[in-house]
Short mmCIF file of C-alpha atoms and ligand atoms in Angstrom, two decimals:
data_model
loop_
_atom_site.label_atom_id
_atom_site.label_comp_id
_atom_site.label_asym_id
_atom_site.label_seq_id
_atom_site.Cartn_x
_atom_site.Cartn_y
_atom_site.Cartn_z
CA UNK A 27 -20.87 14.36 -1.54
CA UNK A 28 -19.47 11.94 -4.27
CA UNK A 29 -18.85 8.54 -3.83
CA UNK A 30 -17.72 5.49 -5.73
CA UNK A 31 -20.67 3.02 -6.26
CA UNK A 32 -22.22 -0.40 -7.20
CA UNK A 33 -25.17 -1.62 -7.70
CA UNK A 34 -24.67 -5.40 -9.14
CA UNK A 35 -21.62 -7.47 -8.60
CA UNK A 36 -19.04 -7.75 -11.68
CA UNK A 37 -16.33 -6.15 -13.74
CA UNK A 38 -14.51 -2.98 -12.42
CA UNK A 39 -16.56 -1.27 -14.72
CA UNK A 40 -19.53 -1.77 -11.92
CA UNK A 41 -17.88 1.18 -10.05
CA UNK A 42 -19.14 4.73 -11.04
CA UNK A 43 -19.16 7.83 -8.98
CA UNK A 44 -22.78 8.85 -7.68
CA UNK A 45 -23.76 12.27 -5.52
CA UNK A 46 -25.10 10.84 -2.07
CA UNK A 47 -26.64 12.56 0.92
CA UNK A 48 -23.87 13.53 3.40
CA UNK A 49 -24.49 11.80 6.51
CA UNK A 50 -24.60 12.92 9.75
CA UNK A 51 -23.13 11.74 13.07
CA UNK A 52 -25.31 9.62 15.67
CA UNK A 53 -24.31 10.49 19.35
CA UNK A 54 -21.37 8.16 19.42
CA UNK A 55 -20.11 8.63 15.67
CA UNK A 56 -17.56 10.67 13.80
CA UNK A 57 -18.51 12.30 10.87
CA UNK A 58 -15.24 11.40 8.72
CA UNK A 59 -13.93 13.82 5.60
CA UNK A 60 -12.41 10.85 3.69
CA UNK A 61 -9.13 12.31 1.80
CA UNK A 62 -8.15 8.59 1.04
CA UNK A 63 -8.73 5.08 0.59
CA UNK A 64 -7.19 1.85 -1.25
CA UNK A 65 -8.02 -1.23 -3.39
CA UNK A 66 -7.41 -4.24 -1.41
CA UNK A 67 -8.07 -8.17 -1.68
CA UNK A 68 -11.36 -7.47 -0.02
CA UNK A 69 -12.63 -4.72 -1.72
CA UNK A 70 -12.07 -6.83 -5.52
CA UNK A 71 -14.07 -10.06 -3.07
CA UNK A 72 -16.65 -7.53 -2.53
CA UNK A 73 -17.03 -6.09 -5.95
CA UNK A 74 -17.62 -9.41 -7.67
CA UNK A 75 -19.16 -12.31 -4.91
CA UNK A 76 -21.47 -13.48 -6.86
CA UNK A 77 -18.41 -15.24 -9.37
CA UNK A 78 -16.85 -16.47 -6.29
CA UNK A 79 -18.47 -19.95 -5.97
CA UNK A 80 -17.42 -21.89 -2.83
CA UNK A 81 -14.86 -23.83 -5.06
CA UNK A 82 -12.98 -20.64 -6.02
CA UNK A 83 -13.16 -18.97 -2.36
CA UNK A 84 -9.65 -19.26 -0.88
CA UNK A 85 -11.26 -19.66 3.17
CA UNK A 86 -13.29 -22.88 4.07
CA UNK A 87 -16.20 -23.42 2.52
CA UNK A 88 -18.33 -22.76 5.89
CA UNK A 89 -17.64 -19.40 5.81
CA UNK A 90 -18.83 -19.10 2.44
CA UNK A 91 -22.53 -18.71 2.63
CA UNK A 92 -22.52 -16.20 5.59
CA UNK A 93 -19.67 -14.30 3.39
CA UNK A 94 -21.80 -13.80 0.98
CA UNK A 95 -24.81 -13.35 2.53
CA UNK A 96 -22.89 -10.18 4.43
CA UNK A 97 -22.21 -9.00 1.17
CA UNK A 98 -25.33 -9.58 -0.55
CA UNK A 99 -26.44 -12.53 -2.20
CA UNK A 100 -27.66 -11.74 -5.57
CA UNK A 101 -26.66 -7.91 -5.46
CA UNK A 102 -24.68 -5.97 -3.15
CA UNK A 103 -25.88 -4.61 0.31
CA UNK A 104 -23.56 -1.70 0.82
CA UNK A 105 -22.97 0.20 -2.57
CA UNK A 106 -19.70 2.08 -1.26
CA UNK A 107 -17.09 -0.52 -0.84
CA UNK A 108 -13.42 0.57 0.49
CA UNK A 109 -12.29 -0.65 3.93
CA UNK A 110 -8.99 1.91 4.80
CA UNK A 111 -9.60 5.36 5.14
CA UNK A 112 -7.22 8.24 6.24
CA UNK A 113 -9.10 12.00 6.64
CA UNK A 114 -10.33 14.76 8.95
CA UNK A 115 -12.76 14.54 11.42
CA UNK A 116 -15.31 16.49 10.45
CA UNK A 117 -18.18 16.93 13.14
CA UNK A 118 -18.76 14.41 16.26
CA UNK A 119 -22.05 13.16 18.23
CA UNK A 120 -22.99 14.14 21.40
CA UNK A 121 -21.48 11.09 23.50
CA UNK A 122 -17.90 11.90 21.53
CA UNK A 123 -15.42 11.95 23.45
CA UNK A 124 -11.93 10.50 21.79
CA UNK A 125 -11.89 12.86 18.74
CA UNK A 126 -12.64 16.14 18.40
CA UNK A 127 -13.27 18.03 14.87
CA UNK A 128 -10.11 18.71 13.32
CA UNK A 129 -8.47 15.93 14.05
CA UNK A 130 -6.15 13.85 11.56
CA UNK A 131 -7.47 10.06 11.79
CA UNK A 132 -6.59 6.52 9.59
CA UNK A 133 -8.32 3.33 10.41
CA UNK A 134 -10.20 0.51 9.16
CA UNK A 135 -13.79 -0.50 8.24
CA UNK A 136 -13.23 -4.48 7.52
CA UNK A 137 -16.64 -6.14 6.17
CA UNK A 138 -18.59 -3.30 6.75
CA UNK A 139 -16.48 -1.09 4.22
CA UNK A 140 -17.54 2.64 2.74
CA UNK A 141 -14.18 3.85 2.32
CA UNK A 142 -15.12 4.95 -1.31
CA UNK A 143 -17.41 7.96 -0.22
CA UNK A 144 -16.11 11.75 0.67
CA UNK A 145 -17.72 11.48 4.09
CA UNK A 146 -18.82 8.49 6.12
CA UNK A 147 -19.75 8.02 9.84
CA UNK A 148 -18.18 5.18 12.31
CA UNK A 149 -18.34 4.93 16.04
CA UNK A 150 -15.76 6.35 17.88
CA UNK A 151 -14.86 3.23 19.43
CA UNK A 152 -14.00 1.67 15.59
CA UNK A 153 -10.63 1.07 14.54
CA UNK A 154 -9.37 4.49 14.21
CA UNK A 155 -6.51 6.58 15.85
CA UNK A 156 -5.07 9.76 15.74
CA UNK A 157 -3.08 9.74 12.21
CA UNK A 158 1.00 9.57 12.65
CA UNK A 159 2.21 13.40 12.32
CA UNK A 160 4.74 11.97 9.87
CA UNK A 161 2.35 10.15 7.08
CA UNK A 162 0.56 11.34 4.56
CA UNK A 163 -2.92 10.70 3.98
CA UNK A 164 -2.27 8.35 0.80
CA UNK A 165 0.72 6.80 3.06
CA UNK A 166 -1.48 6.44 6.16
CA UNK A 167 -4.57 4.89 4.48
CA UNK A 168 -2.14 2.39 3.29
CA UNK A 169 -1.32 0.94 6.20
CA UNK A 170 -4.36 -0.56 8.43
CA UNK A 171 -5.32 -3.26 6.39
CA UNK A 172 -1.72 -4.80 5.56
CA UNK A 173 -0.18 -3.57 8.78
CA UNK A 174 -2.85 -5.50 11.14
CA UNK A 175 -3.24 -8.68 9.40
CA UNK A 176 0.40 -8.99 9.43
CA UNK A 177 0.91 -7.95 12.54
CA UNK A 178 -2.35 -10.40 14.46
CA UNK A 179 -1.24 -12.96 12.24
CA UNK A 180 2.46 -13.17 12.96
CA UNK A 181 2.01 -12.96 16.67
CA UNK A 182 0.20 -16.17 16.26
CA UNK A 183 3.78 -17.86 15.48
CA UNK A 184 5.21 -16.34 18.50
CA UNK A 185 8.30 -15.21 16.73
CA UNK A 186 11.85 -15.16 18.53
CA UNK A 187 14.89 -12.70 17.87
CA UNK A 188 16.88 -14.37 15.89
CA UNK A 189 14.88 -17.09 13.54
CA UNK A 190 14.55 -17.66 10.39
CA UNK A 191 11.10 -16.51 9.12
CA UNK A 192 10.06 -17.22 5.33
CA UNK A 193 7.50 -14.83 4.22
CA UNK A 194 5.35 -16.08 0.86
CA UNK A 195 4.06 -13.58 -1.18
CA UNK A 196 6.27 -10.82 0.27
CA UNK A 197 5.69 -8.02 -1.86
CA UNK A 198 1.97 -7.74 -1.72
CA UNK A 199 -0.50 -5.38 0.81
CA UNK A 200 0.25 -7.81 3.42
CA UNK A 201 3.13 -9.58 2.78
CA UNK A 202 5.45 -6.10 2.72
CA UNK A 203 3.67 -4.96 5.97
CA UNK A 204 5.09 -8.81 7.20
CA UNK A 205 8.58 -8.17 6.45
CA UNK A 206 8.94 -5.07 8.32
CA UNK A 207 7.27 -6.64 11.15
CA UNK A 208 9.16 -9.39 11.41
CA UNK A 209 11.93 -7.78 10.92
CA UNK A 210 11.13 -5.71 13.84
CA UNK A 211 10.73 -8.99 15.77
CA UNK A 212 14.47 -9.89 15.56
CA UNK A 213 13.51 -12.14 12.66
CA UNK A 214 15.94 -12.86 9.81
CA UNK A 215 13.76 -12.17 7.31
CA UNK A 216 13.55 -14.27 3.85
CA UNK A 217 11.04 -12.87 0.90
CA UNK A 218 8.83 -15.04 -1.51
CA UNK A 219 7.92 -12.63 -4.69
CA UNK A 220 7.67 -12.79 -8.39
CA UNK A 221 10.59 -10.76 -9.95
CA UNK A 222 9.02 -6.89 -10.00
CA UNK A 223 8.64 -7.22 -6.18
CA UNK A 224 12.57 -8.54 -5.37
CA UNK A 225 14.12 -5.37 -4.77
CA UNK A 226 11.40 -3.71 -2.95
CA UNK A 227 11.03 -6.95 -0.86
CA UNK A 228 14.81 -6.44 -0.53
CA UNK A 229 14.42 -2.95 0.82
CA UNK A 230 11.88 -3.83 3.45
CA UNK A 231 14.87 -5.46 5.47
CA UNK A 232 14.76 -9.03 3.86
CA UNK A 233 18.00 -10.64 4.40
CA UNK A 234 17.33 -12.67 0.82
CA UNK A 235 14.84 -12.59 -1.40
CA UNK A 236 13.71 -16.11 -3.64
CA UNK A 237 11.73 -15.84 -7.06
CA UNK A 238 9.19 -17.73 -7.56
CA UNK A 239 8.88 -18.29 -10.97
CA UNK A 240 13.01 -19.15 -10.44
CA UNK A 241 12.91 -21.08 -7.69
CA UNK A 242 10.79 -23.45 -5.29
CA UNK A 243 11.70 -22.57 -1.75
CA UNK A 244 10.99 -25.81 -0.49
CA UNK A 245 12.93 -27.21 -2.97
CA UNK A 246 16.71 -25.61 -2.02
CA UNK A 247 17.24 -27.30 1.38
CA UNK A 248 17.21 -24.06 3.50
CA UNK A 249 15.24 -24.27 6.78
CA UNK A 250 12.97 -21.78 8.37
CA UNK A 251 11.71 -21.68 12.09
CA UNK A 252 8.54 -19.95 10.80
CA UNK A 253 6.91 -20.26 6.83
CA UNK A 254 4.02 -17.56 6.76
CA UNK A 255 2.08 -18.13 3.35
CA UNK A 256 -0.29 -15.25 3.26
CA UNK A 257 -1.57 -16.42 -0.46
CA UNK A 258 -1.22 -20.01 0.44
CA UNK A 259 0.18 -21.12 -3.20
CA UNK A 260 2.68 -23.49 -1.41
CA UNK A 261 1.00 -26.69 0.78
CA UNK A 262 2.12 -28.21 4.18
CA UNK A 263 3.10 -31.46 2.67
CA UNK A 264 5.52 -30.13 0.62
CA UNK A 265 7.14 -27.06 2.65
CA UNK A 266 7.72 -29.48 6.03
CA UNK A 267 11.03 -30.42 5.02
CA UNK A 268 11.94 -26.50 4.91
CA UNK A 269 10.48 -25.88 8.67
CA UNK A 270 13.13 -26.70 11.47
CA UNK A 271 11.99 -28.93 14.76
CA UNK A 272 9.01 -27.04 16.49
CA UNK A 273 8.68 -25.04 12.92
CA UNK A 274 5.09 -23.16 12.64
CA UNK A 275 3.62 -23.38 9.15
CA UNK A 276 1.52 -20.06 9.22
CA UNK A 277 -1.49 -19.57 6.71
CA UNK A 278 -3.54 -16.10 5.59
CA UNK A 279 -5.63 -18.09 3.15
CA UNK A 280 -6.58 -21.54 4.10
CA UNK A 281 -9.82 -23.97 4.11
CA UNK A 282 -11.43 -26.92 5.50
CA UNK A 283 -8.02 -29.54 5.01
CA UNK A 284 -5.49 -26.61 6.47
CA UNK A 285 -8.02 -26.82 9.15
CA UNK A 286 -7.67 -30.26 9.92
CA UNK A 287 -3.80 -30.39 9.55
CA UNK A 288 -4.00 -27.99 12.61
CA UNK A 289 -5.56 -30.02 14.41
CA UNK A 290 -3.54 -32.96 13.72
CA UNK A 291 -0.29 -31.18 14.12
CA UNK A 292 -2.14 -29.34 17.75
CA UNK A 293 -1.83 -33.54 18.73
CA UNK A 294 1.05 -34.92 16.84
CA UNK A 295 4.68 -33.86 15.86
CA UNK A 296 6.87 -30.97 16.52
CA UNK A 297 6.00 -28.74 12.77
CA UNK A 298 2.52 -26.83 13.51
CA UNK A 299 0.68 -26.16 11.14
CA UNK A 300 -1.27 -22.48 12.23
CA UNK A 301 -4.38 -20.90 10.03
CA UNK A 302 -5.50 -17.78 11.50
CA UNK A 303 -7.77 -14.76 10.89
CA UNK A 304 -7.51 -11.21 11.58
CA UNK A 305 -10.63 -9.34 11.80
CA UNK A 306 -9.05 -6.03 12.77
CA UNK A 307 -8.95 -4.10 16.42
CA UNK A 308 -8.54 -0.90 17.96
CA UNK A 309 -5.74 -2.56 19.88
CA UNK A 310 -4.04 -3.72 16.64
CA UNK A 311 -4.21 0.18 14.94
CA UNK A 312 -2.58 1.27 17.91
CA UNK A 313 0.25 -1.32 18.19
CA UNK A 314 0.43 -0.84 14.18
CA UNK A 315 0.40 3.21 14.94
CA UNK A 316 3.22 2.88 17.39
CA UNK A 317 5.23 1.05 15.26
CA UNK A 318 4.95 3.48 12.29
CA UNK A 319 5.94 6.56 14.86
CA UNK A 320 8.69 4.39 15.97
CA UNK A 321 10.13 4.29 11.88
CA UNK A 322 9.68 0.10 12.17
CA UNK A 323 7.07 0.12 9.70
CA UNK A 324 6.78 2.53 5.78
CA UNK A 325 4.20 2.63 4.04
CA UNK A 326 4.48 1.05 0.73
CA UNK A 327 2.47 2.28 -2.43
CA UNK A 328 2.84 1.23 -6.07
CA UNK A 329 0.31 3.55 -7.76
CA UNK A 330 -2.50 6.08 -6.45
CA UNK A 331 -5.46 7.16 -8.79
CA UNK A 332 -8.19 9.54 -8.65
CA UNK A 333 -11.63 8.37 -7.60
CA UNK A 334 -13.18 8.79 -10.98
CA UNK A 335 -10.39 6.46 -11.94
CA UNK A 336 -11.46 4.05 -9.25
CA UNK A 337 -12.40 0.78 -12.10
CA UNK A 338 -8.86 1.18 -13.18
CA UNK A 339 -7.35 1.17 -10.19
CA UNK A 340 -9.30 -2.88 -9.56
CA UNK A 341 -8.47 -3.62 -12.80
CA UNK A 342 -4.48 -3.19 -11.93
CA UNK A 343 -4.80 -4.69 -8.83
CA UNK A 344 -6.99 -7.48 -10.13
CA UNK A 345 -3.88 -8.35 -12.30
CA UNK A 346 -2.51 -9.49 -9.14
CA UNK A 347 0.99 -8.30 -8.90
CA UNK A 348 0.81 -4.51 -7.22
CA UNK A 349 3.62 -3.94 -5.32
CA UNK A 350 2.58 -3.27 -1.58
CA UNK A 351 -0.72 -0.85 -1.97
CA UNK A 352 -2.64 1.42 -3.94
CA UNK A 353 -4.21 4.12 -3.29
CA UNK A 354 -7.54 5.61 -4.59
CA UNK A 355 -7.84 9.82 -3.61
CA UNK A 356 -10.93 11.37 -2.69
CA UNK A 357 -9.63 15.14 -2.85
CA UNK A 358 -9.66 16.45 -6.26
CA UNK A 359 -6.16 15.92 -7.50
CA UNK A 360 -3.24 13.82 -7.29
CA UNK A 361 -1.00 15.14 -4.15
CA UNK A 362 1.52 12.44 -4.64
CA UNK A 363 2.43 10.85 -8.26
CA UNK A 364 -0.07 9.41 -11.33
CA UNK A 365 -1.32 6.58 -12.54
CA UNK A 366 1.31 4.44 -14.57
CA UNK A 367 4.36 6.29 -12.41
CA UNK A 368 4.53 3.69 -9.92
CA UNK A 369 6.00 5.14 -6.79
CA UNK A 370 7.55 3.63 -3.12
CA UNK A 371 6.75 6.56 -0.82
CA UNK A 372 8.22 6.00 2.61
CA UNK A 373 11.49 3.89 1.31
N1 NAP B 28 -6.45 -14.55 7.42
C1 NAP B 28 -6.92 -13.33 7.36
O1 NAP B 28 -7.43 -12.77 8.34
C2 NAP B 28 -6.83 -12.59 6.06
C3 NAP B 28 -7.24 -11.25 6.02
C4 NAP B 28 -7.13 -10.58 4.81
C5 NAP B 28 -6.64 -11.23 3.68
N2 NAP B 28 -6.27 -12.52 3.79
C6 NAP B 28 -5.75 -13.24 2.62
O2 NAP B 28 -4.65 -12.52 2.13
C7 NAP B 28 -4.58 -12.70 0.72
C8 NAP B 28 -4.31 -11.36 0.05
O3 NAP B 28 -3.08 -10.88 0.50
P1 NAP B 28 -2.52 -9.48 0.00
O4 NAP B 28 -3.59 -8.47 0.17
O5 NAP B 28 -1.22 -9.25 0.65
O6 NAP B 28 -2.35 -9.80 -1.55
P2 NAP B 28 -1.51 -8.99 -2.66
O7 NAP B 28 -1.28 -7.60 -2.22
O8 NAP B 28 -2.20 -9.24 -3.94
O9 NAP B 28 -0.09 -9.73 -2.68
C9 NAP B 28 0.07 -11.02 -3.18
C10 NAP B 28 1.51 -11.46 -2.99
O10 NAP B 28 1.62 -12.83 -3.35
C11 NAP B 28 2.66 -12.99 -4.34
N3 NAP B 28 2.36 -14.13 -5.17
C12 NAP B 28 1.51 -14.25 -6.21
N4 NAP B 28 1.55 -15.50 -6.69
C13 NAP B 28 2.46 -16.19 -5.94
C14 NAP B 28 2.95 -17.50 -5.96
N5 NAP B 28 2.53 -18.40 -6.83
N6 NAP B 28 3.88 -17.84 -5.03
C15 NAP B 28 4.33 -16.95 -4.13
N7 NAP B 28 3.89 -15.69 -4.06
C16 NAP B 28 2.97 -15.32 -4.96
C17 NAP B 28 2.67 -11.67 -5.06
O11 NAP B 28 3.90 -11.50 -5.71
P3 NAP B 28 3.98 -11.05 -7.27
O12 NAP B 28 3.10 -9.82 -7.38
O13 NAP B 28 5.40 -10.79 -7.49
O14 NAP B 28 3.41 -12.20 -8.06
C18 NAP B 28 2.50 -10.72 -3.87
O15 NAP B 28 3.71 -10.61 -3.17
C19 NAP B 28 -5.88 -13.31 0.27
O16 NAP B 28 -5.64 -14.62 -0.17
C20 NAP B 28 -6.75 -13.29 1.50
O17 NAP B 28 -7.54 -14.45 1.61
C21 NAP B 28 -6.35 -13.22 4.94
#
């Protein structure tokens, strides 16, 4: 089977396609027939560790160390990044007894990854469900990573119908999985993008959508009952004026200071300040899969590329401004649109 590889951390041009050994199921694995996969924040982390130095890692520096010890310290220690598949179940073990071969699935790896490979094993008991009869592969392997991180994350704010939820970094992976969940939750919805993103941000359900390199939300005396920063470019000092009484000042990306503000604000004061992290459950992929079958969320995708083109698909989303998610494809051609034809599917 192919599979997209590297050996030492750097550039995207680390990433070369290699024939490995197909593996085989244990007793309570799925043998997986990957058909696709995507280029997320964690798979560029992964690819290059060794130039993230504690300064430039955007979680507290404790976490550092055993972050990159899971990845390797000086090289990495799983070759075959990629942490969203969407494929076939090929074979099962013996002790199998939620999947049977044949079946459509999607799910997530997290940390472990090996997403970039034409067949991997995972425990049955992973995060991985039946795939909704009404996605695509590309659209379905889309959707774990952003979907569940902004779904755990937002639950932490224990949104109500009918506030005013400001969503920071709106058009991204996460951020346009956000938006349709809140949405869902009653919540008047309010983007944060750079200009590209506003109309798809727009077309998620936002009720209004701010520019950033325009305008500095905390700066035009609107007021939100929730801020969710999933970048965290703006700070807590400066966005508490925009949070109402009882506001919750919700952070993806946070370290050791955010920290401590949470704890201060757990004691003092009505505005909360809330960091959070989402490792990824079963329970979450099935909340997530209910909600796609239900029409609340789409799955968004800017661009999808062939797995030979996999260093050019990190190098665009190293750039920084994809639009939702993109996807890499592990059968042998392009099923949905190319490279450099940026597509919404699902909108
Ligand atoms: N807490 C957790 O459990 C957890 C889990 C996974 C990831 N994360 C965090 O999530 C982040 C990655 O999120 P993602 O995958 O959604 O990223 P992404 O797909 O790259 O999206 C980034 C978004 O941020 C916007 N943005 C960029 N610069 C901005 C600025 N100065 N002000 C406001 N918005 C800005 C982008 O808009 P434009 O493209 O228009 O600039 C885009 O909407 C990482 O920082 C990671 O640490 C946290």
């Amino acid at each position: 089977m192919k599979a997209i590889v590297y050996t030492e951390y750097g550039s995207p041009d680390v990433l070369h396609i290699e024939e490995r050994t197909k593996p085989a199921p244990k007793d309570n694995e799925i043998l997986i027939r990957n058909h696709a996969t995507t280029v997320n924040f964690g798979d560029l982390m992964g690819r290059n560790f060794k130039a993230i130095s504690p300064r430039k890692f955007n979680m507290p520096l404790f976490f550092w160390l055993p972050a990159r010890l899971a990845f390797g310290f000086s090289k990495p220690r799983n070759p075959v990044l990629g942490s969203e598949f969407a494929g076939e179940v090929e074979a099962v073990g013996k002790a199998v007894t939620r999947f049977k071969p044949g079946d459509q699935v999607f799910g997530y790896l997290g940390q472990s990854m090996g997403a970039y490979a034409e067949y991997f094993c995972m425990p049955e008991n992973g995060v991985v469900a039946i795939k909704p009869a009404n996605l695509t592969y590309e659209e379905a392997a889309v959707l774990p990573y952003g979907a569940i991180m902004a779904l755990s994350l937002l639950r932490k704010a224990n949104i109500q119908p009918g506030q005013k939820v400001l969503i920071n970094g709106a058009s991204g992976g996460i951020g346009s999985a956000a938006v349709q969940i809140a949405r869902h939750l009653g919540a008047e919805v309010i983007g944060v993008c750079g200009t590209p993103g506003l109309n798809l941000v727009k077309s998620l359900g936002a009720v209004k959508v701010i520019d950033y390199t325009k305008e500095d939300f905390t700066q035009n005396g609107e007021t939100y009952d929730v801020i969710f920063d999933i970048l965290g470019r703006s700070s807590f000092s400066r966005s508490q004026n925009s949070l109402n009484q009882n506001g919750r000042y919700l952070l993806a990306s946070f370290k050791t200071t955010q920290l401590l503000q949470m704890l201060w604000t757990s004691m003092t004061g009505s505005k909360k300040v809330i960091c959070a992290i989402a490792p990824g459950s079963l329970e979450d992929l099935i909340s997530v899969n209910e909600l796609i079958e239900e029409g609340k969320i789409k799955a968004v995708i800017d661009r999808c590329y062939l797995m030979e083109q996999a260093a050019e698909a990190h190098r665009y989303v190293e750039e920084g401004h994809k639009k939702g998610n993109v996807v890499i494809t592990l059968t042998s051609k392009l099923i949905s649109n190319s490279p450099g034809n940026p597509a919404v599917f699902g909108l």
